[in-house]
Amino acid sequence: MEVFFPGSSKVDRRFAVEFVELREREPTLVGPASVTPFVVKHASGAPAYALRVEYGERVISYSGDTEWTESLVDAARGADLFVCEAYFFEKKIKYHLDYQTLRENRHRLDCRRVVLTHMKADMLHRHDEADMECAHDGLVITL
């Protein structure tokens, strides 16, 4: 953790911290949940992952910054909810998703619900054109 957050090992925490090593596409128990990482495409100095979290009968998949990659299809498969970025509406840039790419591939994301997040001003101004739900401050999701 010191590599990404210098000084963090010297902070007095009011809660226990447990580090769990995740391996690509290998489900790992983290407390009562099963977490499976899928490599995505983002330059961050360390491997970037989409995460699939299974808890009881529910599945949530999440991907932060990434450009389109087939591993998103696998991460979202059968999920109750897939949360992913839509950085721009249609502009394509390296390491980020745009809404149009997600829209073109929505039929391949075999999940019940998609919620878009991490939207830049371009996407925020055009969110009413999207046929996928856009996250907003205060959004509460019940599965």
Coordinates of C-alpha atoms in Angstrom, one line a residue:
M1 CA 0.0 0.0 0.0
E2 CA 2.9 2.3 0.6
V3 CA 3.7 2.4 -3.1
F4 CA 0.3 4.0 -3.9
F5 CA -0.3 5.8 -0.7
P6 CA 3.0 6.8 0.9
G7 CA 2.7 7.1 4.7
S8 CA -0.4 5.0 4.9
S9 CA 1.2 2.3 7.0
K10 CA 1.8 4.8 9.7
V11 CA -1.8 5.9 10.0
D12 CA -3.7 4.7 13.1
R13 CA -6.9 3.1 11.9
R14 CA -10.1 2.7 13.9
F15 CA -10.9 -0.5 12.1
A16 CA -9.1 -3.6 11.0
V17 CA -7.6 -3.8 7.6
E18 CA -7.1 -7.1 5.8
F19 CA -5.3 -7.5 2.5
V20 CA -6.5 -10.2 0.2
E21 CA -4.6 -11.1 -3.0
L22 CA -6.8 -11.5 -6.0
R23 CA -5.9 -13.5 -9.1
E24 CA -7.4 -12.9 -12.5
R25 CA -10.6 -14.8 -13.0
E26 CA -10.2 -16.8 -9.8
P27 CA -13.1 -16.4 -7.3
T28 CA -11.8 -15.5 -3.9
L29 CA -13.8 -15.3 -0.6
V30 CA -13.6 -11.9 1.0
G31 CA -15.6 -12.2 4.1
P32 CA -19.0 -13.7 3.1
A33 CA -18.7 -12.5 -0.5
S34 CA -17.0 -14.1 -3.5
V35 CA -14.9 -11.6 -5.5
T36 CA -13.6 -12.4 -9.0
P37 CA -11.3 -9.9 -10.9
F38 CA -11.2 -9.5 -14.6
V39 CA -8.3 -7.6 -16.2
V40 CA -9.4 -4.4 -18.0
K41 CA -7.4 -1.8 -20.1
H42 CA -6.2 1.1 -18.0
A43 CA -2.7 2.4 -17.4
S44 CA -2.5 2.9 -13.7
G45 CA 0.9 1.5 -12.7
A46 CA -0.7 -1.7 -11.5
P47 CA -3.1 -4.2 -13.1
A48 CA -6.6 -2.7 -13.5
Y49 CA -9.6 -4.9 -12.8
A50 CA -13.3 -5.1 -13.2
L51 CA -14.7 -6.8 -10.1
R52 CA -17.6 -9.3 -9.9
V53 CA -19.0 -9.6 -6.3
E54 CA -21.3 -12.4 -5.5
Y55 CA -23.1 -12.3 -2.2
G56 CA -26.0 -14.7 -1.5
E57 CA -28.3 -14.7 -4.5
R58 CA -27.1 -11.3 -5.8
V59 CA -24.3 -10.4 -8.2
I60 CA -22.8 -6.9 -8.7
S61 CA -20.1 -6.2 -11.3
Y62 CA -18.1 -3.0 -11.4
S63 CA -15.6 -1.6 -13.7
G64 CA -13.8 1.7 -13.3
D65 CA -11.6 3.3 -15.9
T66 CA -11.1 1.1 -19.0
E67 CA -11.5 1.1 -22.7
W68 CA -13.7 -1.6 -24.2
T69 CA -12.4 -5.1 -23.6
E70 CA -14.1 -8.5 -23.9
S71 CA -13.5 -9.1 -20.2
L72 CA -16.4 -6.7 -19.5
V73 CA -18.7 -9.2 -21.1
D74 CA -17.5 -11.9 -18.8
A75 CA -17.6 -9.7 -15.7
A76 CA -21.2 -8.6 -16.4
R77 CA -22.5 -12.0 -17.4
G78 CA -25.6 -12.8 -15.2
A79 CA -25.1 -9.9 -12.9
D80 CA -28.1 -8.2 -11.3
L81 CA -26.2 -4.9 -11.6
F82 CA -23.2 -3.8 -13.7
V83 CA -21.8 -0.4 -12.8
C84 CA -19.4 1.1 -15.3
E85 CA -18.0 4.3 -16.6
A86 CA -19.3 6.3 -19.6
Y87 CA -16.6 9.0 -19.6
F88 CA -17.8 10.6 -22.9
F89 CA -21.0 10.3 -24.9
E90 CA -19.3 9.3 -28.2
K91 CA -15.7 10.5 -28.1
K92 CA -13.2 7.7 -27.9
I93 CA -10.1 8.0 -25.9
K94 CA -7.6 5.5 -24.7
Y95 CA -8.3 3.8 -21.3
H96 CA -11.9 5.1 -21.0
L97 CA -15.4 3.9 -22.2
D98 CA -17.8 6.1 -24.1
Y99 CA -21.6 5.7 -24.0
Q100 CA -21.9 4.8 -27.7
T101 CA -19.5 1.8 -27.3
L102 CA -21.5 0.6 -24.4
R103 CA -24.7 1.0 -26.3
E104 CA -23.4 -0.9 -29.3
N105 CA -22.4 -3.8 -26.9
R106 CA -25.3 -3.6 -24.4
H107 CA -26.8 -6.8 -25.9
R108 CA -23.6 -8.7 -25.1
L109 CA -23.6 -7.5 -21.4
D110 CA -25.9 -10.3 -20.2
C111 CA -26.9 -8.4 -17.0
R112 CA -30.2 -7.2 -15.7
R113 CA -29.3 -3.5 -15.1
V114 CA -26.5 -1.2 -16.1
V115 CA -25.8 2.0 -14.2
L116 CA -23.3 4.5 -15.8
T117 CA -20.9 6.5 -13.7
H118 CA -17.7 8.5 -13.9
M119 CA -19.2 10.8 -16.5
K120 CA -17.4 13.8 -17.9
A121 CA -19.3 17.1 -18.7
D122 CA -19.9 15.9 -22.3
M123 CA -21.7 12.8 -21.0
L124 CA -23.5 14.6 -18.2
H125 CA -24.9 17.2 -20.6
R126 CA -26.3 14.4 -22.8
H127 CA -27.4 11.9 -20.2
D128 CA -31.0 12.4 -21.2
E129 CA -30.1 10.9 -24.6
A130 CA -28.9 7.7 -23.0
D131 CA -31.1 4.6 -22.8
M132 CA -29.1 3.3 -19.9
E133 CA -29.5 4.6 -16.3
C134 CA -27.0 7.3 -15.3
A135 CA -25.8 7.5 -11.7
H136 CA -26.3 10.7 -9.8
D137 CA -25.5 12.0 -6.3
G138 CA -27.7 10.4 -3.7
L139 CA -28.7 7.5 -5.9
V140 CA -29.7 4.5 -3.8
I141 CA -29.9 1.1 -5.5
T142 CA -31.9 -1.8 -4.1
L143 CA -31.3 -5.3 -5.5

